[in-house]
PDB file of C-alpha atoms in Angstrom:
ATOM      1  CA  MET A   1     -76.579 -99.728 -97.583  1.00  0.00           C
ATOM      2  CA  VAL A   2     -78.406 -97.423 -95.418  1.00  0.00           C
ATOM      3  CA  LYS A   3     -76.941 -97.352 -91.733  1.00  0.00           C
ATOM      4  CA  LYS A   4     -79.363 -98.520 -89.071  1.00  0.00           C
ATOM      5  CA  THR A   5     -79.821 -95.874 -86.496  1.00  0.00           C
ATOM      6  CA  MET A   6     -79.194 -96.821 -82.923  1.00  0.00           C
ATOM      7  CA  GLU A   7     -82.169 -97.662 -80.817  1.00  0.00           C
ATOM      8  CA  PHE A   8     -82.312 -97.065 -77.042  1.00  0.00           C
ATOM      9  CA  PHE A   9     -79.377 -98.916 -75.624  1.00  0.00           C
ATOM     10  CA  TYR A  10     -78.089 -99.374 -72.075  1.00  0.00           C
ATOM     11  CA  PRO A  11     -75.154-101.872 -71.402  1.00  0.00           C
ATOM     12  CA  LEU A  12     -76.696-103.599 -68.600  1.00  0.00           C
ATOM     13  CA  GLY A  13     -75.569-107.045 -69.496  1.00  0.00           C
ATOM     14  CA  ASP A  14     -76.135-110.257 -67.638  1.00  0.00           C
ATOM     15  CA  HIS A  15     -74.002-109.792 -64.689  1.00  0.00           C
ATOM     16  CA  PRO A  16     -73.455-105.875 -64.219  1.00  0.00           C
ATOM     17  CA  GLU A  17     -71.420-106.489 -60.920  1.00  0.00           C
ATOM     18  CA  LYS A  18     -68.994-108.711 -62.396  1.00  0.00           C
ATOM     19  CA  ASP A  19     -68.780-108.515 -66.483  1.00  0.00           C
ATOM     20  CA  PRO A  20     -66.392-105.648 -67.805  1.00  0.00           C
ATOM     21  CA  LEU A  21     -68.845-102.784 -69.213  1.00  0.00           C
ATOM     22  CA  LEU A  22     -66.574-102.307 -72.211  1.00  0.00           C
ATOM     23  CA  SER A  23     -67.404-106.019 -73.236  1.00  0.00           C
ATOM     24  CA  ASN A  24     -71.211-104.991 -73.431  1.00  0.00           C
ATOM     25  CA  LEU A  25     -70.832-102.012 -75.576  1.00  0.00           C
ATOM     26  CA  PRO A  26     -71.965-102.061 -79.145  1.00  0.00           C
ATOM     27  CA  THR A  27     -69.327-103.083 -81.635  1.00  0.00           C
ATOM     28  CA  GLY A  28     -66.796-100.244 -82.596  1.00  0.00           C
ATOM     29  CA  TYR A  29     -67.081 -98.393 -78.919  1.00  0.00           C
ATOM     30  CA  LYS A  30     -63.870 -98.501 -76.914  1.00  0.00           C
ATOM     31  CA  PHE A  31     -64.474 -96.024 -74.185  1.00  0.00           C
ATOM     32  CA  ALA A  32     -66.927 -95.620 -71.269  1.00  0.00           C
ATOM     33  CA  ALA A  33     -67.491 -93.353 -68.320  1.00  0.00           C
ATOM     34  CA  ASN A  34     -70.133 -93.054 -65.604  1.00  0.00           C
ATOM     35  CA  ILE A  35     -71.490 -89.314 -65.556  1.00  0.00           C
ATOM     36  CA  PHE A  36     -72.891 -88.209 -62.149  1.00  0.00           C
ATOM     37  CA  PHE A  37     -76.075 -86.352 -62.085  1.00  0.00           C
ATOM     38  CA  PRO A  38     -75.218 -83.326 -59.999  1.00  0.00           C
ATOM     39  CA  PHE A  39     -77.179 -82.409 -56.755  1.00  0.00           C
ATOM     40  CA  ILE A  40     -78.887 -78.953 -57.220  1.00  0.00           C
ATOM     41  CA  LYS A  41     -78.455 -75.910 -55.131  1.00  0.00           C
ATOM     42  CA  MET A  42     -81.172 -73.306 -55.153  1.00  0.00           C
ATOM     43  CA  PRO A  43     -80.851 -69.872 -53.735  1.00  0.00           C
ATOM     44  CA  ALA A  44     -81.993 -69.295 -50.041  1.00  0.00           C
ATOM     45  CA  ASP A  45     -84.893 -66.946 -51.120  1.00  0.00           C
ATOM     46  CA  TRP A  46     -86.054 -69.173 -53.923  1.00  0.00           C
ATOM     47  CA  LYS A  47     -89.813 -69.943 -53.781  1.00  0.00           C
ATOM     48  CA  SER A  48     -92.071 -71.583 -56.298  1.00  0.00           C
ATOM     49  CA  ASP A  49     -95.938 -72.539 -56.243  1.00  0.00           C
ATOM     50  CA  LYS A  50     -94.899 -75.285 -58.682  1.00  0.00           C
ATOM     51  CA  SER A  51     -93.041 -78.468 -58.115  1.00  0.00           C
ATOM     52  CA  ASP A  52     -91.853 -81.234 -60.635  1.00  0.00           C
ATOM     53  CA  SER A  53     -94.621 -83.700 -60.093  1.00  0.00           C
ATOM     54  CA  PRO A  54     -94.748 -86.325 -58.793  1.00  0.00           C
ATOM     55  CA  HIS A  55     -91.863 -85.071 -56.634  1.00  0.00           C
ATOM     56  CA  GLN A  56     -93.414 -82.622 -54.128  1.00  0.00           C
ATOM     57  CA  TYR A  57     -91.452 -79.349 -53.554  1.00  0.00           C
ATOM     58  CA  TYR A  58     -88.851 -80.445 -56.143  1.00  0.00           C
ATOM     59  CA  PRO A  59     -87.779 -77.560 -58.512  1.00  0.00           C
ATOM     60  CA  ILE A  60     -89.295 -77.519 -62.013  1.00  0.00           C
ATOM     61  CA  LYS A  61     -86.577 -77.527 -64.623  1.00  0.00           C
ATOM     62  CA  GLU A  62     -87.302 -73.963 -65.706  1.00  0.00           C
ATOM     63  CA  ASP A  63     -86.213 -72.809 -62.120  1.00  0.00           C
ATOM     64  CA  ILE A  64     -83.271 -75.153 -62.131  1.00  0.00           C
ATOM     65  CA  LEU A  65     -81.990 -73.621 -65.440  1.00  0.00           C
ATOM     66  CA  LYS A  66     -82.577 -70.133 -64.165  1.00  0.00           C
ATOM     67  CA  TYR A  67     -81.630 -70.289 -60.547  1.00  0.00           C
ATOM     68  CA  GLY A  68     -80.019 -73.664 -59.829  1.00  0.00           C
ATOM     69  CA  LYS A  69     -76.262 -74.514 -59.314  1.00  0.00           C
ATOM     70  CA  PRO A  70     -74.742 -77.905 -59.594  1.00  0.00           C
ATOM     71  CA  VAL A  71     -73.200 -79.464 -56.460  1.00  0.00           C
ATOM     72  CA  SER A  72     -70.553 -82.114 -57.244  1.00  0.00           C
ATOM     73  CA  TRP A  73     -70.503 -85.400 -55.641  1.00  0.00           C
ATOM     74  CA  ASN A  74     -66.764 -84.941 -54.965  1.00  0.00           C
ATOM     75  CA  SER A  75     -67.667 -81.834 -52.778  1.00  0.00           C
ATOM     76  CA  LEU A  76     -70.112 -83.917 -50.753  1.00  0.00           C
ATOM     77  CA  ARG A  77     -67.670 -86.696 -50.353  1.00  0.00           C
ATOM     78  CA  LYS A  78     -65.368 -84.211 -48.670  1.00  0.00           C
ATOM     79  CA  LYS A  79     -68.017 -82.898 -46.477  1.00  0.00           C
ATOM     80  CA  CYS A  80     -69.040 -86.395 -45.320  1.00  0.00           C
ATOM     81  CA  GLY A  81     -65.472 -87.515 -44.940  1.00  0.00           C
ATOM     82  CA  PHE A  82     -66.144 -90.492 -47.299  1.00  0.00           C
ATOM     83  CA  ASP A  83     -62.986 -92.400 -48.391  1.00  0.00           C
ATOM     84  CA  SER A  84     -63.837 -92.502 -52.158  1.00  0.00           C
ATOM     85  CA  LEU A  85     -66.487 -91.606 -54.763  1.00  0.00           C
ATOM     86  CA  GLY A  86     -67.484 -95.238 -54.528  1.00  0.00           C
ATOM     87  CA  GLU A  87     -68.746 -94.693 -51.094  1.00  0.00           C
ATOM     88  CA  THR A  88     -70.304 -91.423 -52.281  1.00  0.00           C
ATOM     89  CA  SER A  89     -72.320 -93.236 -54.898  1.00  0.00           C
ATOM     90  CA  LYS A  90     -73.333 -95.797 -52.429  1.00  0.00           C
ATOM     91  CA  ALA A  91     -74.646 -93.093 -50.091  1.00  0.00           C
ATOM     92  CA  VAL A  92     -76.561 -91.345 -53.054  1.00  0.00           C
ATOM     93  CA  ILE A  93     -78.216 -94.508 -54.071  1.00  0.00           C
ATOM     94  CA  ALA A  94     -79.114 -95.578 -50.612  1.00  0.00           C
ATOM     95  CA  SER A  95     -80.702 -92.328 -49.911  1.00  0.00           C
ATOM     96  CA  THR A  96     -82.564 -91.934 -53.097  1.00  0.00           C
ATOM     97  CA  PHE A  97     -83.903 -95.453 -53.349  1.00  0.00           C
ATOM     98  CA  GLY A  98     -83.947 -96.877 -49.802  1.00  0.00           C
ATOM     99  CA  SER A  99     -83.635-100.666 -49.325  1.00  0.00           C
ATOM    100  CA  GLY A 100     -85.197-101.820 -52.737  1.00  0.00           C
ATOM    101  CA  VAL A 101     -81.631-101.782 -54.258  1.00  0.00           C
ATOM    102  CA  ARG A 102     -78.719-104.155 -54.960  1.00  0.00           C
ATOM    103  CA  GLU A 103     -76.941-105.320 -51.738  1.00  0.00           C
ATOM    104  CA  ILE A 104     -73.971-103.131 -52.535  1.00  0.00           C
ATOM    105  CA  TYR A 105     -76.100-100.200 -52.106  1.00  0.00           C
ATOM    106  CA  ARG A 106     -77.887-101.031 -48.809  1.00  0.00           C
ATOM    107  CA  ARG A 107     -75.945 -98.593 -46.888  1.00  0.00           C
ATOM    108  CA  PRO A 108     -78.248 -96.711 -44.499  1.00  0.00           C
ATOM    109  CA  ASP A 109     -75.063 -95.789 -42.566  1.00  0.00           C
ATOM    110  CA  LEU A 110     -73.729 -93.800 -45.418  1.00  0.00           C
ATOM    111  CA  ALA A 111     -77.111 -92.312 -46.434  1.00  0.00           C
ATOM    112  CA  LYS A 112     -77.236 -90.889 -43.028  1.00  0.00           C
ATOM    113  CA  ARG A 113     -73.845 -89.092 -43.126  1.00  0.00           C
ATOM    114  CA  LEU A 114     -74.806 -87.716 -46.620  1.00  0.00           C
ATOM    115  CA  GLU A 115     -78.188 -86.491 -45.514  1.00  0.00           C
ATOM    116  CA  ARG A 116     -76.581 -84.610 -42.421  1.00  0.00           C
ATOM    117  CA  VAL A 117     -74.423 -82.430 -44.697  1.00  0.00           C
ATOM    118  CA  LEU A 118     -77.367 -81.158 -47.026  1.00  0.00           C
ATOM    119  CA  ASP A 119     -79.034 -77.937 -46.275  1.00  0.00           C
ATOM    120  CA  LYS A 120     -82.791 -77.295 -47.206  1.00  0.00           C
ATOM    121  CA  GLN A 121     -81.609 -75.496 -50.480  1.00  0.00           C
ATOM    122  CA  THR A 122     -79.811 -78.630 -51.790  1.00  0.00           C
ATOM    123  CA  TYR A 123     -81.831 -81.176 -53.704  1.00  0.00           C
ATOM    124  CA  TYR A 124     -80.804 -84.746 -54.771  1.00  0.00           C
ATOM    125  CA  PRO A 125     -80.450 -85.448 -58.296  1.00  0.00           C
ATOM    126  CA  MET A 126     -83.646 -86.613 -60.289  1.00  0.00           C
ATOM    127  CA  GLU A 127     -83.621 -90.230 -61.143  1.00  0.00           C
ATOM    128  CA  ASP A 128     -84.286 -92.118 -64.492  1.00  0.00           C
ATOM    129  CA  GLU A 129     -83.558 -89.076 -66.538  1.00  0.00           C
ATOM    130  CA  ILE A 130     -80.482 -86.990 -67.749  1.00  0.00           C
ATOM    131  CA  SER A 131     -80.126 -83.906 -65.539  1.00  0.00           C
ATOM    132  CA  VAL A 132     -80.802 -80.725 -67.408  1.00  0.00           C
ATOM    133  CA  LEU A 133     -77.823 -79.178 -65.933  1.00  0.00           C
ATOM    134  CA  LEU A 134     -75.703 -81.655 -68.258  1.00  0.00           C
ATOM    135  CA  ILE A 135     -77.264 -80.604 -71.421  1.00  0.00           C
ATOM    136  CA  ASP A 136     -74.957 -77.930 -72.524  1.00  0.00           C
ATOM    137  CA  ASP A 137     -71.842 -80.110 -71.955  1.00  0.00           C
ATOM    138  CA  ILE A 138     -73.466 -83.050 -73.638  1.00  0.00           C
ATOM    139  CA  VAL A 139     -74.248 -80.774 -76.802  1.00  0.00           C
ATOM    140  CA  ALA A 140     -70.662 -79.537 -76.769  1.00  0.00           C
ATOM    141  CA  ILE A 141     -69.286 -83.112 -76.646  1.00  0.00           C
ATOM    142  CA  LEU A 142     -71.663 -84.341 -79.626  1.00  0.00           C
ATOM    143  CA  ALA A 143     -70.626 -81.394 -81.634  1.00  0.00           C
ATOM    144  CA  SER A 144     -66.874 -81.689 -80.957  1.00  0.00           C
ATOM    145  CA  LYS A 145     -66.317 -83.909 -84.193  1.00  0.00           C
ATOM    146  CA  GLY A 146     -68.250 -81.678 -86.431  1.00  0.00           C
ATOM    147  CA  ALA A 147     -71.720 -83.330 -85.840  1.00  0.00           C
ATOM    148  CA  LYS A 148     -74.826 -80.976 -86.701  1.00  0.00           C
ATOM    149  CA  HIS A 149     -77.653 -82.976 -85.210  1.00  0.00           C
ATOM    150  CA  LEU A 150     -78.558 -84.708 -81.958  1.00  0.00           C
ATOM    151  CA  ASN A 151     -80.627 -87.794 -82.035  1.00  0.00           C
ATOM    152  CA  TYR A 152     -82.858 -88.538 -78.943  1.00  0.00           C
ATOM    153  CA  LEU A 153     -84.569 -92.025 -78.437  1.00  0.00           C
ATOM    154  CA  THR A 154     -86.558 -93.046 -75.465  1.00  0.00           C
ATOM    155  CA  ILE A 155     -86.853 -96.499 -73.854  1.00  0.00           C
ATOM    156  CA  TYR A 156     -90.472 -96.559 -75.356  1.00  0.00           C
ATOM    157  CA  GLY A 157     -89.280 -96.132 -79.104  1.00  0.00           C
ATOM    158  CA  GLU A 158     -90.049 -92.318 -79.338  1.00  0.00           C
ATOM    159  CA  LYS A 159     -87.558 -90.504 -81.553  1.00  0.00           C
ATOM    160  CA  GLN A 160     -86.674 -86.940 -82.228  1.00  0.00           C
ATOM    161  CA  THR A 161     -83.735 -85.115 -83.979  1.00  0.00           C
ATOM    162  CA  TYR A 162     -82.569 -81.747 -83.105  1.00  0.00           C
ATOM    163  CA  THR A 163     -80.130 -79.329 -84.703  1.00  0.00           C
ATOM    164  CA  LEU A 164     -77.391 -78.859 -82.238  1.00  0.00           C
ATOM    165  CA  THR A 165     -77.095 -75.006 -82.695  1.00  0.00           C
ATOM    166  CA  GLU A 166     -80.796 -74.622 -81.925  1.00  0.00           C
ATOM    167  CA  ILE A 167     -80.771 -76.288 -78.591  1.00  0.00           C
ATOM    168  CA  ASP A 168     -83.025 -73.810 -76.509  1.00  0.00           C
ATOM    169  CA  THR A 169     -84.394 -73.945 -73.028  1.00  0.00           C
ATOM    170  CA  ASP A 170     -87.416 -75.917 -74.290  1.00  0.00           C
ATOM    171  CA  ILE A 171     -85.367 -78.483 -76.065  1.00  0.00           C
ATOM    172  CA  LYS A 172     -83.041 -78.825 -72.808  1.00  0.00           C
ATOM    173  CA  ILE A 173     -86.229 -79.501 -70.806  1.00  0.00           C
ATOM    174  CA  SER A 174     -87.486 -81.942 -73.377  1.00  0.00           C
ATOM    175  CA  LEU A 175     -84.128 -83.822 -73.482  1.00  0.00           C
ATOM    176  CA  SER A 176     -84.330 -84.042 -69.731  1.00  0.00           C
ATOM    177  CA  SER A 177     -87.965 -85.356 -69.588  1.00  0.00           C
ATOM    178  CA  SER A 178     -89.564 -87.394 -67.080  1.00  0.00           C
ATOM    179  CA  SER A 179     -90.888 -89.947 -69.539  1.00  0.00           C
ATOM    180  CA  GLY A 180     -88.161 -92.352 -68.454  1.00  0.00           C
ATOM    181  CA  PRO A 181     -84.806 -93.478 -69.740  1.00  0.00           C
ATOM    182  CA  VAL A 182     -83.380 -92.180 -72.862  1.00  0.00           C
ATOM    183  CA  THR A 183     -80.349 -92.399 -75.164  1.00  0.00           C
ATOM    184  CA  ILE A 184     -78.688 -89.332 -76.868  1.00  0.00           C
ATOM    185  CA  THR A 185     -76.167 -89.469 -79.587  1.00  0.00           C
ATOM    186  CA  ASP A 186     -75.015 -87.523 -82.570  1.00  0.00           C
ATOM    187  CA  GLU A 187     -75.953 -88.274 -86.026  1.00  0.00           C
ATOM    188  CA  ASN A 188     -72.704 -90.086 -86.578  1.00  0.00           C
ATOM    189  CA  GLU A 189     -73.004 -91.906 -83.348  1.00  0.00           C
ATOM    190  CA  ASP A 190     -69.379 -91.033 -82.251  1.00  0.00           C
ATOM    191  CA  PHE A 191     -70.781 -90.252 -78.714  1.00  0.00           C
ATOM    192  CA  VAL A 192     -73.650 -91.725 -76.784  1.00  0.00           C
ATOM    193  CA  PHE A 193     -75.039 -90.731 -73.519  1.00  0.00           C
ATOM    194  CA  THR A 194     -77.735 -93.097 -71.998  1.00  0.00           C
ATOM    195  CA  CYS A 195     -79.480 -93.728 -68.693  1.00  0.00           C
ATOM    196  CA  TYR A 196     -81.717 -96.272 -67.151  1.00  0.00           C
ATOM    197  CA  PHE A 197     -84.488 -96.693 -64.460  1.00  0.00           C
ATOM    198  CA  ASP A 198     -83.360 -96.133 -60.875  1.00  0.00           C
ATOM    199  CA  GLU A 199     -80.208 -94.461 -61.760  1.00  0.00           C
ATOM    200  CA  VAL A 200     -78.738 -91.113 -60.829  1.00  0.00           C
ATOM    201  CA  SER A 201     -76.009 -91.045 -63.380  1.00  0.00           C
ATOM    202  CA  ALA A 202     -75.543 -91.704 -67.114  1.00  0.00           C
ATOM    203  CA  ILE A 203     -73.224 -94.094 -69.125  1.00  0.00           C
ATOM    204  CA  PHE A 204     -71.197 -92.331 -71.754  1.00  0.00           C
ATOM    205  CA  PHE A 205     -69.537 -94.250 -74.502  1.00  0.00           C
ATOM    206  CA  ALA A 206     -67.428 -93.303 -77.445  1.00  0.00           C
ATOM    207  CA  LYS A 207     -65.647 -94.931 -80.413  1.00  0.00           C
ATOM    208  CA  GLU A 208     -62.243 -93.376 -79.247  1.00  0.00           C
ATOM    209  CA  ASP A 209     -60.547 -92.267 -75.890  1.00  0.00           C
ATOM    210  CA  ALA A 210     -62.825 -89.155 -74.742  1.00  0.00           C
ATOM    211  CA  LYS A 211     -60.932 -88.412 -71.427  1.00  0.00           C
ATOM    212  CA  ASP A 212     -59.789 -85.177 -72.581  1.00  0.00           C
ATOM    213  CA  LEU A 213     -63.216 -84.056 -73.920  1.00  0.00           C
ATOM    214  CA  LEU A 214     -64.771 -84.808 -70.678  1.00  0.00           C
ATOM    215  CA  GLU A 215     -62.137 -83.041 -68.770  1.00  0.00           C
ATOM    216  CA  LYS A 216     -62.893 -79.690 -70.745  1.00  0.00           C
ATOM    217  CA  THR A 217     -66.567 -79.872 -69.508  1.00  0.00           C
ATOM    218  CA  GLN A 218     -68.224 -79.480 -66.016  1.00  0.00           C
ATOM    219  CA  LEU A 219     -69.251 -82.968 -66.073  1.00  0.00           C
ATOM    220  CA  GLU A 220     -68.257 -85.199 -63.003  1.00  0.00           C
ATOM    221  CA  GLY A 221     -67.764 -89.007 -63.008  1.00  0.00           C
ATOM    222  CA  ILE A 222     -65.410 -91.921 -63.382  1.00  0.00           C
ATOM    223  CA  ILE A 223     -63.834 -93.624 -66.332  1.00  0.00           C
ATOM    224  CA  TYR A 224     -64.158 -97.476 -66.987  1.00  0.00           C
ATOM    225  CA  ASP A 225     -60.968 -99.381 -67.527  1.00  0.00           C
ATOM    226  CA  LYS A 226     -61.066-102.782 -69.278  1.00  0.00           C
ATOM    227  CA  ASN A 227     -62.089-104.719 -66.191  1.00  0.00           C
ATOM    228  CA  THR A 228     -64.585-102.260 -64.407  1.00  0.00           C
ATOM    229  CA  PRO A 229     -68.158-103.845 -64.301  1.00  0.00           C
ATOM    230  CA  LEU A 230     -71.329-101.373 -64.631  1.00  0.00           C
ATOM    231  CA  ILE A 231     -71.607-101.399 -60.949  1.00  0.00           C
ATOM    232  CA  TRP A 232     -68.300 -99.797 -60.443  1.00  0.00           C
ATOM    233  CA  GLU A 233     -68.094 -98.783 -56.765  1.00  0.00           C
ATOM    234  CA  ASP A 234     -65.941-101.842 -55.397  1.00  0.00           C
ATOM    235  CA  ASP A 235     -63.751-102.237 -58.430  1.00  0.00           C
ATOM    236  CA  SER A 236     -60.999-100.237 -60.287  1.00  0.00           C
ATOM    237  CA  TYR A 237     -61.687 -97.102 -62.139  1.00  0.00           C
ATOM    238  CA  GLN A 238     -60.351 -93.688 -63.050  1.00  0.00           C
ATOM    239  CA  LEU A 239     -61.406 -90.233 -62.080  1.00  0.00           C
ATOM    240  CA  PHE A 240     -61.698 -87.459 -64.632  1.00  0.00           C
ATOM    241  CA  LYS A 241     -62.911 -84.826 -62.278  1.00  0.00           C
TER     242      LYS A 241
END
């Protein structure tokens, strides 16, 4: 029997504020984490006559890879004096999407505190797409069990396969495209990264506990326990960075 390849998948579920996320994963997957897209710090003297359209003045991905540095959510939590990464997440989403979000994220007070600590060289994460600054770590995780290929699937049914050892700048940019949400997995589908509309983080899920793998990377986020819903900020969760 030929194995059916995973299509685009995001574990939204019917009640993302209540239902445990782990119960919405495909059969065989037992571990999940929320991977934050980092803020981007560009050099003080950086200038460009290009922007990542339609986001005026936002650095293009080539410049982000060449000059940009990731800024962690936890470092911003400390600057803002937030009590938790849950509060930080609410601030990021409120700042990025305004009032057109779920009630839990309608926190203009937190958004203002976040905006006050950001300088002109620091950019918010781009929404709806996996950050180009995460691709190296994603490739390392996909290759960790001997996989040779990366499968890339968009929400619109577009598919592409790349050899893991041949991921260059052009492919990194393609994987972090602006064409909308994607699912990225290895050919054995041991590990999956996926994002959705109006998100500034990715869901990572695996067939076995992957906390140790995550802690070896520069990725930042939280781990879902058996009861944590997709919308995790007011519930129980573990930190891995």
